[in-house]
Coordinates of C-alpha atoms in Angstrom, one line a residue:
M665 CA -20.8 29.7 -9.3
D666 CA -21.1 30.2 -5.5
G667 CA -19.9 27.9 -2.4
I668 CA -20.2 24.6 -2.5
P669 CA -23.0 23.0 -5.0
E670 CA -25.4 21.1 -2.5
N671 CA -24.8 17.5 -4.0
A672 CA -20.9 17.7 -3.5
P673 CA -19.2 15.2 -1.7
S674 CA -18.5 16.3 2.0
T675 CA -15.2 17.0 2.8
D676 CA -15.5 16.4 6.5
T677 CA -13.3 13.7 7.0
S678 CA -13.5 13.8 11.1
D679 CA -15.9 10.2 10.9
Q680 CA -15.3 8.8 7.3
N681 CA -13.1 5.8 8.7
E682 CA -16.4 5.1 11.1
L683 CA -18.2 1.7 10.3
I684 CA -21.0 0.4 12.0
H685 CA -22.0 -3.2 12.3
V686 CA -25.2 -5.1 12.6
V687 CA -25.1 -8.9 13.5
I688 CA -28.2 -10.3 11.4
E689 CA -29.4 -13.2 14.1
D690 CA -31.4 -15.8 11.7
P691 CA -32.2 -19.3 12.8
G692 CA -31.3 -22.1 10.6
E693 CA -28.9 -20.1 8.6
A694 CA -25.2 -18.3 9.3
D695 CA -25.1 -15.1 11.1
K696 CA -24.7 -12.5 9.4
C697 CA -22.4 -9.1 10.1
V698 CA -22.9 -5.7 7.9
F699 CA -20.6 -2.7 7.9
F700 CA -21.4 0.3 6.9
P701 CA -19.9 4.2 7.0
G702 CA -21.0 5.7 9.9
N703 CA -21.6 9.6 7.8
A704 CA -23.2 7.3 5.1
T705 CA -26.1 8.7 3.5
A706 CA -29.3 6.7 2.8
D707 CA -28.7 6.6 -0.5
E708 CA -25.7 5.9 -0.2
L709 CA -26.3 2.9 2.0
H710 CA -28.1 0.5 -1.2
T711 CA -24.4 0.1 -2.4
K712 CA -21.8 1.4 0.5
W713 CA -21.6 -1.9 2.8
I714 CA -19.7 -5.2 3.5
L715 CA -21.7 -8.9 4.1
A716 CA -19.6 -10.9 5.9
L717 CA -20.7 -14.2 7.0
E718 CA -20.8 -16.6 10.2
D719 CA -17.2 -18.9 9.2
S720 CA -16.3 -16.9 5.8
Y721 CA -13.7 -14.9 7.5
V722 CA -11.2 -15.0 10.2
H723 CA -9.6 -13.2 12.8
L724 CA -6.3 -11.4 12.5
K725 CA -4.4 -13.0 15.2
D726 CA -4.8 -16.2 13.1
T727 CA -3.8 -14.6 10.1
Q728 CA 0.0 -13.3 12.0

């Protein structure tokens, strides 16, 4: 077997920890913020995300 298989996970870690976020504002409901990896493929976006609902989190300085 020569080289790296096409479906092998990326070994590039340069932007692996970069998160993108999108705020979803819906009148009548709490705002939502979705975080996902900046280097996620279209298929990975189905499972690699975090949802934060307004009022369901605290600021870091308030927990110290």
